[in-house]
Coordinates of C-alpha atoms in Angstrom, one line a residue:
Chain A
M25 CA 0.0 0.0 0.0
N26 CA 2.8 2.4 -1.0
S27 CA 0.2 4.5 -2.9
Y28 CA -1.7 5.3 0.3
K29 CA -1.4 8.4 2.5
E30 CA -3.6 10.5 4.8
I31 CA -3.7 14.2 4.5
Q32 CA -5.2 16.9 6.7
S33 CA -7.4 19.5 5.1
G34 CA -5.5 22.8 4.9
S35 CA -6.8 26.3 5.3
K36 CA -7.2 29.5 3.3
P37 CA -6.4 32.2 5.9
F38 CA -6.2 35.1 3.5
K39 CA -9.5 34.3 1.8
R40 CA -11.1 33.8 5.2
A41 CA -9.8 37.1 6.5
Y42 CA -11.0 38.9 3.3
V43 CA -14.5 37.5 3.6
A44 CA -14.6 38.3 7.4
L45 CA -13.6 41.9 6.7
M46 CA -16.3 42.2 4.0
L47 CA -19.0 40.7 6.2
W48 CA -18.0 43.1 9.0
F49 CA -18.2 46.0 6.6
V50 CA -21.4 45.0 4.9
G51 CA -23.1 44.3 8.3
R52 CA -22.2 47.8 9.5
A53 CA -23.3 49.2 6.2
I54 CA -26.7 47.5 6.5
E55 CA -27.2 49.2 9.9
A56 CA -26.3 52.6 8.4
A57 CA -28.4 52.0 5.3
A58 CA -31.5 51.2 7.4
R59 CA -31.2 54.7 8.9
V60 CA -30.4 56.5 5.6
D61 CA -32.3 54.7 2.8
G62 CA -36.1 54.6 2.8
V63 CA -36.4 51.4 0.8
V64 CA -34.0 49.5 3.2
K65 CA -35.9 50.9 6.2
A66 CA -39.2 49.8 4.6
E67 CA -37.8 46.3 4.0
F68 CA -36.9 45.9 7.7
D69 CA -40.2 47.5 8.8
G70 CA -41.9 44.6 7.0
L71 CA -40.0 42.0 9.0
A72 CA -41.2 40.8 12.4
P73 CA -40.2 42.8 15.6
G74 CA -36.8 41.5 16.9
F75 CA -36.1 39.8 13.5
T76 CA -32.4 38.7 13.3
F77 CA -30.5 37.2 10.4
S78 CA -27.1 35.9 9.9
L79 CA -25.0 35.6 6.7
G80 CA -22.0 33.3 7.0
V81 CA -19.8 30.8 5.4
M82 CA -19.8 27.0 6.0
P83 CA -18.4 25.1 7.8
Q84 CA -16.7 27.4 10.2
G85 CA -17.6 31.0 9.4
P86 CA -16.9 33.9 9.3
T87 CA -20.4 35.1 9.9
M88 CA -22.2 38.5 10.4
I89 CA -25.4 39.0 12.4
V90 CA -27.8 41.8 11.9
G91 CA -31.1 42.3 13.7
K92 CA -33.8 44.7 14.8
D93 CA -33.8 45.8 18.5
A94 CA -36.9 46.4 20.7
Q95 CA -37.3 49.9 19.2
G96 CA -37.2 48.5 15.6
L97 CA -33.7 49.9 14.9
V98 CA -31.5 47.8 12.8
K99 CA -28.2 46.8 14.5
Y100 CA -25.0 45.0 13.4
R101 CA -24.6 42.3 16.1
G102 CA -21.1 41.0 15.4
W103 CA -20.0 37.6 14.3
N104 CA -20.6 35.3 17.2
T105 CA -23.9 33.4 16.9
E106 CA -23.6 31.9 20.4
G107 CA -26.6 32.8 22.5
Q108 CA -28.4 34.8 19.7
K109 CA -31.8 33.9 18.5
I110 CA -31.5 33.9 14.8
D111 CA -34.7 33.8 12.6
L112 CA -33.0 33.5 9.3
K113 CA -29.7 31.9 8.6
M114 CA -28.1 32.4 5.2
K115 CA -25.1 30.2 4.7
V116 CA -22.7 30.2 1.8
K117 CA -21.8 26.5 1.3
N118 CA -18.0 27.2 1.1
L119 CA -15.3 29.8 1.2
E120 CA -14.8 29.8 -2.5
G121 CA -18.5 30.6 -3.1
A122 CA -18.2 33.5 -0.6
I123 CA -15.1 34.8 -2.5
L124 CA -17.1 34.8 -5.7
M125 CA -19.9 36.8 -4.0
F126 CA -17.6 39.2 -2.2
T127 CA -15.3 39.9 -5.1
F128 CA -18.5 40.6 -7.0
Q129 CA -18.0 38.0 -9.6
E130 CA -21.4 36.7 -8.8
S131 CA -24.4 38.6 -7.4
T132 CA -26.3 37.3 -4.4
A133 CA -29.2 36.4 -6.7
L134 CA -26.9 34.5 -9.1
A135 CA -25.1 32.8 -6.2
T136 CA -28.5 31.6 -5.0
A137 CA -29.5 30.4 -8.4
R138 CA -26.1 28.5 -8.6
N139 CA -26.9 26.7 -5.4
R140 CA -24.1 28.3 -3.4
L141 CA -26.4 29.4 -0.5
I142 CA -28.4 27.5 2.0
V143 CA -31.3 29.4 3.6
D144 CA -32.7 28.3 6.9
G145 CA -35.8 30.3 7.6
E146 CA -38.7 32.0 5.9
V147 CA -38.3 32.5 2.1
P148 CA -40.0 36.0 2.0
A149 CA -37.6 37.2 4.7
A150 CA -34.7 35.8 2.8
C151 CA -35.9 37.6 -0.4
A152 CA -36.2 40.9 1.6
I153 CA -32.6 40.5 2.9
V154 CA -31.3 39.8 -0.7
R155 CA -33.0 43.0 -1.8
V156 CA -31.4 44.9 1.1
L157 CA -28.0 43.4 0.2
D158 CA -28.4 44.5 -3.4
I159 CA -29.2 48.1 -2.3
V160 CA -26.3 48.2 0.1
E161 CA -23.9 47.0 -2.5
V162 CA -25.1 49.7 -4.9
Y163 CA -24.1 52.3 -2.2
L164 CA -20.8 50.7 -1.3
L165 CA -19.5 50.0 -4.8
P166 CA -18.6 52.1 -7.8
K167 CA -21.3 51.7 -10.6
L168 CA -19.0 49.6 -12.8
I169 CA -18.5 46.9 -10.1
A170 CA -22.0 47.2 -8.5
K171 CA -23.6 46.4 -11.9
L172 CA -21.9 43.0 -11.7
A173 CA -23.0 42.5 -8.1
V174 CA -26.7 43.3 -8.3
K175 CA -29.5 41.9 -10.3
R176 CA -30.7 45.3 -11.6
Y177 CA -28.8 48.6 -11.1
P178 CA -31.4 51.1 -9.8
D179 CA -32.1 54.4 -11.5
W180 CA -31.4 56.8 -8.6
S181 CA -30.6 60.5 -8.9
F182 CA -26.9 61.3 -8.7
G183 CA -27.3 63.7 -5.7
E184 CA -29.4 61.3 -3.6
K185 CA -27.0 58.4 -4.3
V186 CA -23.9 60.4 -3.3
R187 CA -25.5 61.9 -0.2
N188 CA -26.6 58.5 1.0
R189 CA -23.3 56.9 0.1
I190 CA -21.4 59.3 2.2
R191 CA -23.7 58.8 5.2
I192 CA -23.5 55.0 4.8
Y193 CA -19.7 55.0 4.5
A194 CA -19.5 57.2 7.6
G195 CA -21.8 54.9 9.5
A196 CA -19.9 51.7 8.3
V197 CA -16.4 53.0 8.8
L198 CA -16.7 55.5 11.7
G199 CA -19.9 54.2 13.3
L200 CA -21.6 57.6 12.9
Chain B
M195 CA -47.6 15.7 -29.8
L196 CA -45.8 14.8 -26.6
Q197 CA -47.7 12.3 -24.6
P198 CA -46.8 10.2 -21.7
Q199 CA -46.8 6.5 -22.4
S200 CA -49.3 4.4 -20.5
A201 CA -46.6 3.3 -18.0
Y202 CA -42.9 3.9 -17.6
A203 CA -40.2 4.0 -15.0
F204 CA -37.0 6.0 -14.8
Y205 CA -34.3 5.8 -12.1
S206 CA -31.5 8.3 -11.4
P207 CA -30.5 8.6 -7.8
T208 CA -27.4 10.7 -8.4
K209 CA -27.2 14.3 -7.3
I210 CA -25.1 16.3 -9.8
L211 CA -23.0 19.4 -9.0
S212 CA -21.5 20.8 -12.2
G213 CA -19.6 24.0 -12.9
N214 CA -17.3 26.5 -11.5
K215 CA -16.1 25.7 -7.9
A216 CA -18.5 22.7 -7.8
L217 CA -15.7 20.7 -6.1
E218 CA -15.7 23.0 -3.0
N219 CA -19.2 21.7 -2.1
L220 CA -17.7 18.3 -1.2
P221 CA -17.4 18.9 2.6
V222 CA -21.0 20.2 2.8
E223 CA -22.4 17.3 0.7
L224 CA -20.5 14.7 2.7
D225 CA -21.7 16.2 5.9
G226 CA -25.3 15.9 4.5
M227 CA -24.6 12.2 4.0
N228 CA -23.2 11.8 7.6
A229 CA -19.7 11.2 6.3
V230 CA -16.7 12.8 7.9
K231 CA -13.7 10.8 6.7
P232 CA -13.6 10.1 3.0
L233 CA -11.2 7.8 1.2
I234 CA -10.2 9.1 -2.3
L235 CA -9.4 6.4 -4.9
T236 CA -7.5 7.3 -8.0
T237 CA -4.9 6.1 -10.5
P238 CA -1.2 6.8 -10.4
G239 CA -1.6 8.8 -13.7
L240 CA -4.2 11.2 -12.3
S241 CA -2.2 11.5 -9.1
A242 CA 0.9 12.5 -11.1
R243 CA -1.2 15.2 -12.8
G244 CA -2.0 16.7 -9.4
M245 CA -5.7 15.8 -9.4
E246 CA -5.8 14.5 -5.8
K247 CA -4.3 17.8 -4.6
V248 CA -7.0 19.7 -6.4
V249 CA -9.7 17.6 -4.7
A250 CA -7.9 17.8 -1.3
S251 CA -7.8 21.6 -1.6
A252 CA -11.6 21.6 -1.8
F253 CA -11.6 20.4 1.9
A254 CA -9.8 23.5 3.1
D255 CA -11.2 24.8 6.4
S256 CA -13.2 21.7 6.9
N257 CA -10.9 20.1 9.6
L258 CA -11.4 16.7 7.9
T259 CA -8.8 14.0 7.5
I260 CA -8.8 12.6 3.9
G261 CA -7.3 9.3 2.8
V262 CA -5.8 9.0 -0.7
F263 CA -5.1 5.7 -2.4
A264 CA -3.5 6.5 -5.8
G265 CA -2.7 3.0 -6.9
I266 CA -5.7 1.8 -8.9
P267 CA -4.3 -0.2 -11.8
A268 CA -5.9 -0.5 -15.3
Q269 CA -7.1 -4.0 -14.5
P270 CA -8.2 -4.0 -10.8
D271 CA -9.2 -7.3 -9.2
L272 CA -10.8 -8.7 -6.1
K273 CA -7.4 -9.0 -4.3
L274 CA -7.1 -5.2 -4.5
V275 CA -10.6 -4.7 -3.2
R276 CA -9.8 -7.0 -0.2
E277 CA -6.7 -4.9 0.5
L278 CA -8.7 -1.7 0.3
Y279 CA -11.3 -3.2 2.5
G280 CA -8.7 -3.6 5.3
L281 CA -7.4 0.0 4.7
Y282 CA -11.0 1.4 4.8
R283 CA -12.0 -0.4 8.0
D284 CA -8.7 0.0 9.9
N285 CA -8.6 3.7 9.3
G286 CA -12.2 4.5 10.0
Y287 CA -13.3 5.8 6.6
D288 CA -17.0 6.3 6.0
A289 CA -17.2 7.4 2.4
I290 CA -15.5 6.8 -0.9
I291 CA -14.6 9.4 -3.5
A292 CA -13.8 7.9 -6.9
L293 CA -11.5 10.3 -8.7
G294 CA -11.4 9.1 -12.3
G295 CA -13.5 6.7 -14.5
G296 CA -13.2 3.1 -15.6
P297 CA -11.2 1.0 -13.2
V298 CA -11.4 3.6 -10.4
M299 CA -15.1 3.5 -10.4
D300 CA -15.3 -0.3 -10.8
T301 CA -13.1 -0.6 -7.7
A302 CA -15.0 2.0 -5.8
K303 CA -18.3 0.3 -6.4
A304 CA -17.0 -3.1 -5.4
L305 CA -15.3 -1.7 -2.3
N306 CA -18.5 0.1 -1.3
V307 CA -20.4 -3.2 -1.4
A308 CA -17.7 -4.8 0.8
V309 CA -17.5 -2.0 3.4
S310 CA -21.2 -1.5 3.6
G311 CA -21.8 -5.1 4.7
R312 CA -19.3 -8.0 4.6
P313 CA -16.7 -8.7 2.0
E314 CA -18.6 -11.9 1.2
D315 CA -21.4 -9.7 -0.1
L316 CA -19.3 -9.1 -3.2
E317 CA -19.4 -12.8 -4.1
S318 CA -23.1 -12.9 -3.3
L319 CA -23.8 -10.0 -5.6
A320 CA -21.6 -11.6 -8.4
D321 CA -23.9 -14.7 -8.0
R322 CA -26.9 -12.4 -8.8
N323 CA -28.2 -12.2 -5.3
P324 CA -29.6 -8.8 -4.5
L325 CA -28.0 -6.5 -2.0
T326 CA -29.8 -6.3 1.3
K327 CA -28.0 -3.4 2.9
K328 CA -28.0 0.3 2.0
L329 CA -24.6 1.2 0.7
R330 CA -22.4 4.0 2.1
P331 CA -21.8 7.3 0.4
L332 CA -20.0 7.1 -3.0
V333 CA -19.0 10.2 -4.8
A334 CA -17.9 10.2 -8.5
I335 CA -15.5 12.8 -9.8
L336 CA -15.1 11.8 -13.4
N337 CA -12.7 12.9 -16.1
L338 CA -13.1 12.2 -19.8
D339 CA -11.4 8.8 -20.0
L340 CA -14.5 6.8 -19.4
S341 CA -15.7 3.2 -19.8
G342 CA -19.3 4.2 -20.3
C343 CA -20.6 2.5 -17.2
E344 CA -19.4 4.7 -14.4
M345 CA -22.8 6.2 -13.5
T346 CA -24.7 3.0 -14.0
R347 CA -25.6 -0.1 -12.0
Y348 CA -22.7 -2.1 -13.6
A349 CA -19.2 -2.8 -12.4
S350 CA -16.7 -5.4 -13.4
L351 CA -13.4 -6.6 -11.9
G352 CA -11.8 -9.0 -14.3
P353 CA -14.2 -11.9 -14.7
V354 CA -16.5 -10.7 -11.8
S355 CA -19.5 -8.7 -12.9
L356 CA -21.6 -6.8 -10.4
T357 CA -25.1 -5.4 -11.2
S358 CA -27.2 -3.6 -8.7
P359 CA -29.0 -0.2 -8.8
A360 CA -27.4 0.4 -5.4
L361 CA -24.0 0.7 -7.0
I362 CA -24.9 4.0 -8.7
P363 CA -23.0 6.8 -7.0
N364 CA -24.9 9.2 -4.7
L365 CA -23.2 12.3 -5.9
M366 CA -21.3 13.3 -9.1
I367 CA -19.1 16.4 -9.3
I368 CA -18.2 17.8 -12.7
D369 CA -15.6 20.7 -12.2
S370 CA -13.4 21.8 -15.0
R371 CA -10.3 21.4 -12.7
T372 CA -11.0 17.6 -12.4
V373 CA -11.9 17.2 -16.1
P374 CA -8.4 17.7 -17.4
E375 CA -7.3 17.8 -21.0
E376 CA -7.0 14.2 -22.4
E377 CA -5.4 12.9 -25.5
R378 CA -7.6 13.7 -28.5
K379 CA -8.2 10.0 -29.3
T380 CA -9.4 9.4 -25.7
L381 CA -11.7 12.4 -25.9
A382 CA -13.1 11.3 -29.2
A383 CA -13.7 7.7 -27.9
T384 CA -15.5 8.9 -24.8
A385 CA -17.7 11.3 -26.8
L386 CA -18.5 8.6 -29.4
M387 CA -19.4 6.1 -26.7
S388 CA -21.8 8.6 -25.1
M389 CA -23.2 9.4 -28.6
T390 CA -23.9 5.8 -29.2
Q391 CA -25.6 5.4 -25.9
A392 CA -27.7 8.5 -26.6
V393 CA -28.7 7.5 -30.2
E394 CA -29.5 3.9 -29.2
A395 CA -31.6 5.2 -26.3
C396 CA -33.6 7.6 -28.5
L397 CA -34.4 4.7 -30.9
H398 CA -35.0 2.2 -28.1
P399 CA -38.5 0.5 -28.0
A400 CA -38.7 1.1 -24.3
R401 CA -37.8 4.8 -24.4
N402 CA -39.9 7.2 -22.4
P403 CA -40.1 11.0 -22.0
L404 CA -37.3 11.1 -19.5
T405 CA -34.9 8.9 -21.4
D406 CA -35.7 11.1 -24.4
A407 CA -34.8 14.3 -22.4
Y408 CA -31.5 12.8 -21.2
A409 CA -30.6 11.4 -24.7
Y410 CA -31.4 14.8 -26.2
G411 CA -29.1 16.6 -23.7
A412 CA -26.3 14.2 -24.3
A413 CA -26.6 14.3 -28.1
R414 CA -26.7 18.1 -28.2
F415 CA -23.8 18.6 -25.8
I416 CA -21.7 16.2 -27.9
M417 CA -22.6 17.5 -31.3
E418 CA -22.1 21.1 -30.3
N419 CA -18.8 20.6 -28.5
I420 CA -16.8 17.7 -29.7
I421 CA -15.1 19.4 -32.6
N422 CA -14.3 22.5 -30.6
V423 CA -12.8 20.4 -27.8
L424 CA -10.7 18.3 -30.3
R425 CA -9.5 21.5 -32.0
N426 CA -8.8 23.1 -28.6
P427 CA -8.5 20.6 -25.7
S428 CA -8.0 23.5 -23.3
D429 CA -11.7 24.6 -23.9
R430 CA -13.0 24.2 -20.3
Q431 CA -16.6 24.7 -21.1
G432 CA -16.5 22.2 -23.9
R433 CA -14.9 19.6 -21.6
L434 CA -17.6 20.2 -19.0
A435 CA -20.3 19.8 -21.6
L436 CA -18.8 16.4 -22.7
A437 CA -18.6 15.3 -19.1
N438 CA -22.2 16.2 -18.6
A439 CA -23.1 14.4 -21.8
A440 CA -21.4 11.3 -20.5
F441 CA -23.6 11.4 -17.4
F442 CA -26.8 11.9 -19.4
A443 CA -25.9 9.1 -21.8
Q444 CA -24.9 6.7 -19.1
T445 CA -28.1 7.4 -17.2
V446 CA -30.3 6.6 -20.2
F447 CA -28.1 3.6 -20.8
D448 CA -28.7 2.5 -17.3
N449 CA -32.5 2.8 -17.7
L450 CA -32.7 0.9 -21.0
A451 CA -31.1 -2.3 -22.0
P452 CA -27.8 -2.0 -24.0
G453 CA -28.3 -1.6 -27.7
M454 CA -26.9 -3.6 -30.7
V455 CA -24.0 -1.1 -31.4
Y456 CA -23.0 -1.0 -27.8
E457 CA -23.0 -4.8 -27.4
S458 CA -21.1 -5.3 -30.7
G459 CA -18.6 -2.5 -29.9
M460 CA -17.8 -4.1 -26.5
A461 CA -17.4 -7.5 -28.1
M462 CA -15.0 -6.2 -30.7
S463 CA -13.1 -4.0 -28.2
R464 CA -12.4 -7.1 -26.0
S465 CA -11.0 -8.9 -29.0
C466 CA -8.7 -6.2 -30.3
R467 CA -8.0 -4.2 -27.1
T468 CA -9.1 -1.0 -28.7
N469 CA -11.2 1.7 -26.9
P470 CA -14.8 0.6 -27.5
G471 CA -15.9 4.2 -28.1
L472 CA -13.9 4.3 -31.3
I473 CA -15.5 1.1 -32.6
M474 CA -19.0 2.1 -31.7
G475 CA -18.5 5.4 -33.6
L476 CA -17.6 3.4 -36.7
L477 CA -20.6 1.1 -36.3
L478 CA -23.1 3.7 -35.6
P479 CA -23.8 5.1 -39.1
H480 CA -24.2 1.5 -40.4
F481 CA -26.7 0.7 -37.7
L482 CA -28.7 3.8 -38.5
L483 CA -28.6 2.9 -42.2
L484 CA -29.9 -0.5 -41.4
E485 CA -32.7 1.0 -39.3
M486 CA -33.6 3.1 -42.3
K487 CA -33.6 0.1 -44.6
K488 CA -35.7 -1.9 -42.3
E489 CA -37.9 1.1 -41.7
T490 CA -37.6 0.6 -38.0
I491 CA -36.9 4.3 -37.4
V492 CA -40.3 5.0 -36.1
R493 CA -39.5 8.5 -35.0
N494 CA -38.9 11.2 -37.5
D495 CA -37.2 13.5 -35.0
L496 CA -33.9 11.7 -34.7
Y497 CA -32.4 14.6 -36.6
L498 CA -33.6 17.0 -33.9
F499 CA -31.3 15.1 -31.5
I500 CA -28.4 15.0 -33.9
G501 CA -28.6 18.1 -36.0
G502 CA -30.3 20.5 -33.5
P503 CA -33.6 22.4 -33.6
E504 CA -32.7 24.8 -36.4
A505 CA -31.4 22.2 -38.8
F506 CA -34.3 19.9 -38.0
A507 CA -36.8 22.7 -38.6
G508 CA -35.3 23.3 -42.0
T509 CA -35.5 19.7 -43.1
M510 CA -38.4 17.9 -44.8
A511 CA -39.7 15.1 -42.6
E512 CA -39.0 12.4 -45.1
A513 CA -35.3 13.5 -45.5
S514 CA -34.8 13.7 -41.8
P515 CA -33.5 10.2 -41.0
R516 CA -31.0 10.4 -43.9
K517 CA -29.8 13.8 -42.7
A518 CA -29.2 12.3 -39.2
V519 CA -27.0 9.6 -40.6
D520 CA -25.1 12.1 -42.8
R521 CA -24.5 14.4 -39.9
I522 CA -23.0 11.6 -37.9
V523 CA -20.7 10.7 -40.8
E524 CA -19.7 14.3 -41.1
I525 CA -18.7 14.4 -37.5
L526 CA -16.7 11.2 -37.9
L527 CA -14.9 12.7 -40.9
E528 CA -14.1 15.8 -38.9
I529 CA -12.8 13.8 -36.0
Q530 CA -10.6 11.8 -38.3
V531 CA -9.0 15.0 -39.6
L532 CA -8.4 16.2 -36.0
V533 CA -7.2 12.9 -34.5
A534 CA -4.1 11.7 -36.2
D535 CA -4.4 7.9 -35.7
F536 CA -8.2 7.7 -35.6
P537 CA -9.3 4.4 -37.3
R538 CA -11.2 4.8 -40.6
S539 CA -12.6 1.4 -40.5
I540 CA -13.0 -1.6 -38.2
R541 CA -10.2 -3.3 -40.1
D542 CA -7.8 -0.5 -38.9
V543 CA -8.2 -1.6 -35.3
G544 CA -6.8 -5.0 -36.1
I545 CA -9.9 -7.1 -36.5
K546 CA -9.7 -9.7 -39.3
R547 CA -12.7 -10.3 -41.5
E548 CA -12.8 -14.0 -40.6
D549 CA -13.0 -13.1 -36.9
L550 CA -16.2 -11.1 -37.3
E551 CA -18.5 -14.1 -37.1
S552 CA -17.2 -15.0 -33.6
L553 CA -17.8 -11.4 -32.4
I554 CA -21.5 -11.4 -33.1
P555 CA -23.3 -11.2 -29.7
P556 CA -25.4 -14.3 -29.2
L557 CA -29.2 -14.2 -29.6
G558 CA -30.8 -13.2 -26.4
T559 CA -28.2 -10.6 -25.6
A560 CA -29.9 -7.4 -24.6
G561 CA -28.9 -5.6 -27.8
V562 CA -30.0 -8.4 -30.1
R563 CA -33.7 -8.3 -30.0
G564 CA -36.8 -7.1 -31.8
G565 CA -36.4 -7.1 -35.6
Y566 CA -32.7 -7.8 -35.5
G567 CA -31.0 -11.1 -35.9
P568 CA -27.4 -12.3 -36.2
Q569 CA -27.5 -11.6 -40.0
D570 CA -28.3 -7.9 -39.3
I571 CA -25.3 -7.7 -36.9
R572 CA -23.1 -9.5 -39.4
D573 CA -24.1 -7.1 -42.1
I574 CA -23.3 -4.1 -39.9
M575 CA -20.0 -5.5 -38.9
E576 CA -19.0 -6.4 -42.5
K577 CA -20.0 -2.9 -43.8
A578 CA -18.0 -1.3 -41.0
W579 CA -15.1 -3.5 -41.9
E580 CA -15.3 -2.8 -45.6
T581 CA -16.2 0.9 -45.5
R582 CA -13.4 3.4 -44.9
F583 CA -14.8 6.8 -43.9

């Protein structure tokens, strides 16, 4: 049996770190967008009080958690799922799938269509979160890249987009 | 008009994951099958090309331990399966990943029978006794060097033949990284084998709407991609299409009994040790011409499968069967231009005319049925021997 060997699965620390950073940033951007953008706010208003969702990578993360508090405000709740009641879990099946999503080679909708995501929870809520992610990506990314990342690029006025973009970046980066 | 037949059955238990990064789904899929320690079986050749490393890299971040046995020979036997049984049991494996076609998959299927019950179950299955236990997870990662039976209920280890629907792999992954470039002759043989399985399925008396759908998919993938892949073997999308076609074709083959061209091609291949796909490709036009002559082509849409919807729509119904044959001959001629030592006739693979008689599959063989008799097969073989494309 000279042709036999056992190997340990390796790791991809740089890709993991990149996805963790993106999830942290997008999580904070969702919190900011829910204050700034009327459509995002309306999407969250349509979800149940205390609604919390997670978006993470299988099998070991990273993960981001976002939820509504008692006052209905949307908050980024970090990465640790321990002790949190999560209504909707969206999990990318593997790190490479997450890289395709977070390097904007595939939109969230396309990744879902290509069977890269597992959704554990209500489908209407998942659809609302996918719409929120699309809007947030439009704010965070230059148009050239955002067009790759979203299903349809929205027809917003330039002034409104720039104003909201500045406020969302300030919220995501500085926590303002 | 498309109408369901009064009764039909179709069986395909395999989950397919095909496309970019499909391989990375392995840990999640194994987890879903309650498997945590897979054993990869492959050949020294594929191992030397780095295929096992590509598969192992898909397990990154999973914290799993993976076993790799890269010593599957071209002619595996029961002795090897017994050795692998000990390896599997002693090291606590709970799933098999077959990386490669032909002998790898034959060994994996046999090993799965042994490890899912007792090693004696193999002999019992070879004696045509049914399997009584559910088999453990078996994953197929196929390349384009195939025997034509990988995704079916059949396996053979030398003189031992195993047949059970339980042998069919649970999961098949088709990822361009594990469908590497092959020699042009190997690619052509695999595609022609799949084409034969698809064409014989769409003319099979027991065909049904699902076998038609699979046969159509296989035929279209092959006809639209084989020439591009032979011209440019680095065409990843084309190779993926041919691998998908092989799965479609093998699934219909598994659901219907083998046809005359398949049976004859296998018999001739055993006699001259040539890839059966090459021989089947040479027999196929003669089989279709015989079907036309005997007027047994009861469907006038064969050209839809072979020529595609646009060509089919532009062809008069009565000319359609002949166009189907012509298109297959055209493809054969194009392949012969692109593959340097592709045989032009059955005689080119070393079969003597006087040997043809002994290669006729006996009456009662699955492919020899209906309106066909030994004389029909003799005619096809002789025409394929005489004719040089």
